[in-house]
């Protein structure tokens, strides 16, 4: 994935293994929306510990990311836009 690509963030979990299994679960439930996207797991250290952000992309621009998040939210899936 290129560094300039927009992404969406679907969740943050406590381990890389959990991020991979959660991505599989989310992708199966939303194959029509997430099928063509690649997983990007981003680790971040916070005061509460290290978390692994489940991000998907690449998306062409903010509008594409926003539209996809809207569709996912209508299915009760949390979604944040991640700028390049």
JSON list of C-alpha atoms in Angstrom, two decimals:
[
{"chain": "A", "resi": 1, "resn": "UNK", "atom": "CA", "xyz": [0.00, 0.00, 0.00]},
{"chain": "A", "resi": 2, "resn": "UNK", "atom": "CA", "xyz": [1.41, 3.38, -0.90]},
{"chain": "A", "resi": 3, "resn": "UNK", "atom": "CA", "xyz": [2.09, 5.87, 1.87]},
{"chain": "A", "resi": 4, "resn": "UNK", "atom": "CA", "xyz": [-0.28, 8.39, 0.25]},
{"chain": "A", "resi": 5, "resn": "UNK", "atom": "CA", "xyz": [-3.33, 6.13, 0.30]},
{"chain": "A", "resi": 6, "resn": "UNK", "atom": "CA", "xyz": [-6.44, 6.81, 2.36]},
{"chain": "A", "resi": 7, "resn": "UNK", "atom": "CA", "xyz": [-7.60, 4.03, 4.70]},
{"chain": "A", "resi": 8, "resn": "UNK", "atom": "CA", "xyz": [-10.44, 3.26, 7.05]},
{"chain": "A", "resi": 9, "resn": "UNK", "atom": "CA", "xyz": [-9.99, 2.02, 10.61]},
{"chain": "A", "resi": 10, "resn": "UNK", "atom": "CA", "xyz": [-12.43, -0.61, 11.79]},
{"chain": "A", "resi": 11, "resn": "UNK", "atom": "CA", "xyz": [-11.22, -1.47, 15.29]},
{"chain": "A", "resi": 12, "resn": "UNK", "atom": "CA", "xyz": [-8.28, -1.54, 17.69]},
{"chain": "A", "resi": 13, "resn": "UNK", "atom": "CA", "xyz": [-7.46, -4.71, 19.59]},
{"chain": "A", "resi": 14, "resn": "UNK", "atom": "CA", "xyz": [-4.88, -5.94, 22.10]},
{"chain": "A", "resi": 15, "resn": "UNK", "atom": "CA", "xyz": [-2.79, -8.27, 19.92]},
{"chain": "A", "resi": 16, "resn": "UNK", "atom": "CA", "xyz": [-1.65, -8.72, 16.33]},
{"chain": "A", "resi": 17, "resn": "UNK", "atom": "CA", "xyz": [-3.20, -12.22, 16.28]},
{"chain": "A", "resi": 18, "resn": "UNK", "atom": "CA", "xyz": [-6.54, -10.81, 17.39]},
{"chain": "A", "resi": 19, "resn": "UNK", "atom": "CA", "xyz": [-6.29, -8.11, 14.70]},
{"chain": "A", "resi": 20, "resn": "UNK", "atom": "CA", "xyz": [-5.82, -10.79, 12.03]},
{"chain": "A", "resi": 21, "resn": "UNK", "atom": "CA", "xyz": [-8.74, -12.89, 13.25]},
{"chain": "A", "resi": 22, "resn": "UNK", "atom": "CA", "xyz": [-11.00, -9.84, 13.62]},
{"chain": "A", "resi": 23, "resn": "UNK", "atom": "CA", "xyz": [-10.11, -8.73, 10.06]},
{"chain": "A", "resi": 24, "resn": "UNK", "atom": "CA", "xyz": [-11.09, -12.19, 8.78]},
{"chain": "A", "resi": 25, "resn": "UNK", "atom": "CA", "xyz": [-14.41, -11.95, 10.63]},
{"chain": "A", "resi": 26, "resn": "UNK", "atom": "CA", "xyz": [-15.14, -8.42, 9.40]},
{"chain": "A", "resi": 27, "resn": "UNK", "atom": "CA", "xyz": [-14.18, -9.26, 5.84]},
{"chain": "A", "resi": 28, "resn": "UNK", "atom": "CA", "xyz": [-16.48, -12.30, 5.80]},
{"chain": "A", "resi": 29, "resn": "UNK", "atom": "CA", "xyz": [-19.40, -10.22, 7.13]},
{"chain": "A", "resi": 30, "resn": "UNK", "atom": "CA", "xyz": [-18.76, -7.39, 4.65]},
{"chain": "A", "resi": 31, "resn": "UNK", "atom": "CA", "xyz": [-17.18, -9.11, 1.65]},
{"chain": "A", "resi": 32, "resn": "UNK", "atom": "CA", "xyz": [-18.99, -6.82, -0.78]},
{"chain": "A", "resi": 33, "resn": "UNK", "atom": "CA", "xyz": [-17.39, -3.73, 0.81]},
{"chain": "A", "resi": 34, "resn": "UNK", "atom": "CA", "xyz": [-14.05, -4.98, 2.19]},
{"chain": "A", "resi": 35, "resn": "UNK", "atom": "CA", "xyz": [-13.25, -7.71, -0.34]},
{"chain": "A", "resi": 36, "resn": "UNK", "atom": "CA", "xyz": [-10.95, -5.67, -2.59]},
{"chain": "A", "resi": 37, "resn": "UNK", "atom": "CA", "xyz": [-9.11, -3.94, 0.29]},
{"chain": "A", "resi": 38, "resn": "UNK", "atom": "CA", "xyz": [-5.86, -4.91, 1.98]},
{"chain": "A", "resi": 39, "resn": "UNK", "atom": "CA", "xyz": [-5.34, -5.17, 5.73]},
{"chain": "A", "resi": 40, "resn": "UNK", "atom": "CA", "xyz": [-2.91, -2.81, 7.43]},
{"chain": "A", "resi": 41, "resn": "UNK", "atom": "CA", "xyz": [-2.25, -3.49, 11.12]},
{"chain": "A", "resi": 42, "resn": "UNK", "atom": "CA", "xyz": [-0.79, -0.45, 12.86]},
{"chain": "A", "resi": 43, "resn": "UNK", "atom": "CA", "xyz": [0.56, -0.82, 16.39]},
{"chain": "A", "resi": 44, "resn": "UNK", "atom": "CA", "xyz": [0.30, 2.13, 18.74]},
{"chain": "A", "resi": 45, "resn": "UNK", "atom": "CA", "xyz": [1.57, 2.44, 22.30]},
{"chain": "A", "resi": 46, "resn": "UNK", "atom": "CA", "xyz": [-0.82, 4.22, 24.65]},
{"chain": "A", "resi": 47, "resn": "UNK", "atom": "CA", "xyz": [-0.86, 4.70, 28.42]},
{"chain": "A", "resi": 48, "resn": "UNK", "atom": "CA", "xyz": [-3.23, 1.72, 28.65]},
{"chain": "A", "resi": 49, "resn": "UNK", "atom": "CA", "xyz": [-0.89, -0.54, 26.65]},
{"chain": "A", "resi": 50, "resn": "UNK", "atom": "CA", "xyz": [-0.17, -1.40, 23.04]},
{"chain": "A", "resi": 51, "resn": "UNK", "atom": "CA", "xyz": [-3.06, -1.62, 20.63]},
{"chain": "A", "resi": 52, "resn": "UNK", "atom": "CA", "xyz": [-3.24, -2.91, 17.08]},
{"chain": "A", "resi": 53, "resn": "UNK", "atom": "CA", "xyz": [-5.39, -0.85, 14.76]},
{"chain": "A", "resi": 54, "resn": "UNK", "atom": "CA", "xyz": [-7.25, -2.73, 12.06]},
{"chain": "A", "resi": 55, "resn": "UNK", "atom": "CA", "xyz": [-7.09, -0.56, 8.96]},
{"chain": "A", "resi": 56, "resn": "UNK", "atom": "CA", "xyz": [-8.15, -1.32, 5.39]},
{"chain": "A", "resi": 57, "resn": "UNK", "atom": "CA", "xyz": [-7.25, 0.31, 2.11]},
{"chain": "A", "resi": 58, "resn": "UNK", "atom": "CA", "xyz": [-6.05, 1.73, -0.12]},
{"chain": "A", "resi": 59, "resn": "UNK", "atom": "CA", "xyz": [-8.86, 4.10, -1.00]},
{"chain": "A", "resi": 60, "resn": "UNK", "atom": "CA", "xyz": [-8.49, 6.77, -3.66]},
{"chain": "A", "resi": 61, "resn": "UNK", "atom": "CA", "xyz": [-9.53, 9.82, -1.65]},
{"chain": "A", "resi": 62, "resn": "UNK", "atom": "CA", "xyz": [-11.37, 11.14, 1.39]},
{"chain": "A", "resi": 63, "resn": "UNK", "atom": "CA", "xyz": [-14.74, 10.88, -0.38]},
{"chain": "A", "resi": 64, "resn": "UNK", "atom": "CA", "xyz": [-14.21, 7.18, -1.10]},
{"chain": "A", "resi": 65, "resn": "UNK", "atom": "CA", "xyz": [-13.18, 6.53, 2.53]},
{"chain": "A", "resi": 66, "resn": "UNK", "atom": "CA", "xyz": [-16.14, 8.54, 3.84]},
{"chain": "A", "resi": 67, "resn": "UNK", "atom": "CA", "xyz": [-18.61, 6.72, 1.58]},
{"chain": "A", "resi": 68, "resn": "UNK", "atom": "CA", "xyz": [-17.30, 3.32, 2.65]},
{"chain": "A", "resi": 69, "resn": "UNK", "atom": "CA", "xyz": [-17.44, 4.28, 6.34]},
{"chain": "A", "resi": 70, "resn": "UNK", "atom": "CA", "xyz": [-21.03, 5.39, 5.87]},
{"chain": "A", "resi": 71, "resn": "UNK", "atom": "CA", "xyz": [-22.00, 2.03, 4.39]},
{"chain": "A", "resi": 72, "resn": "UNK", "atom": "CA", "xyz": [-20.23, 0.14, 7.18]},
{"chain": "A", "resi": 73, "resn": "UNK", "atom": "CA", "xyz": [-21.81, 2.30, 9.90]},
{"chain": "A", "resi": 74, "resn": "UNK", "atom": "CA", "xyz": [-25.24, 1.50, 8.44]},
{"chain": "A", "resi": 75, "resn": "UNK", "atom": "CA", "xyz": [-24.35, -2.14, 9.27]},
{"chain": "A", "resi": 76, "resn": "UNK", "atom": "CA", "xyz": [-23.42, -1.16, 12.85]},
{"chain": "A", "resi": 77, "resn": "UNK", "atom": "CA", "xyz": [-19.68, -1.40, 12.17]},
{"chain": "A", "resi": 78, "resn": "UNK", "atom": "CA", "xyz": [-17.51, 1.33, 13.69]},
{"chain": "A", "resi": 79, "resn": "UNK", "atom": "CA", "xyz": [-15.38, 3.12, 11.13]},
{"chain": "A", "resi": 80, "resn": "UNK", "atom": "CA", "xyz": [-12.92, 6.02, 11.12]},
{"chain": "A", "resi": 81, "resn": "UNK", "atom": "CA", "xyz": [-11.25, 7.72, 8.16]},
{"chain": "A", "resi": 82, "resn": "UNK", "atom": "CA", "xyz": [-7.45, 7.58, 8.18]},
{"chain": "A", "resi": 83, "resn": "UNK", "atom": "CA", "xyz": [-5.71, 10.27, 6.14]},
{"chain": "A", "resi": 84, "resn": "UNK", "atom": "CA", "xyz": [-2.49, 9.47, 4.27]}
]
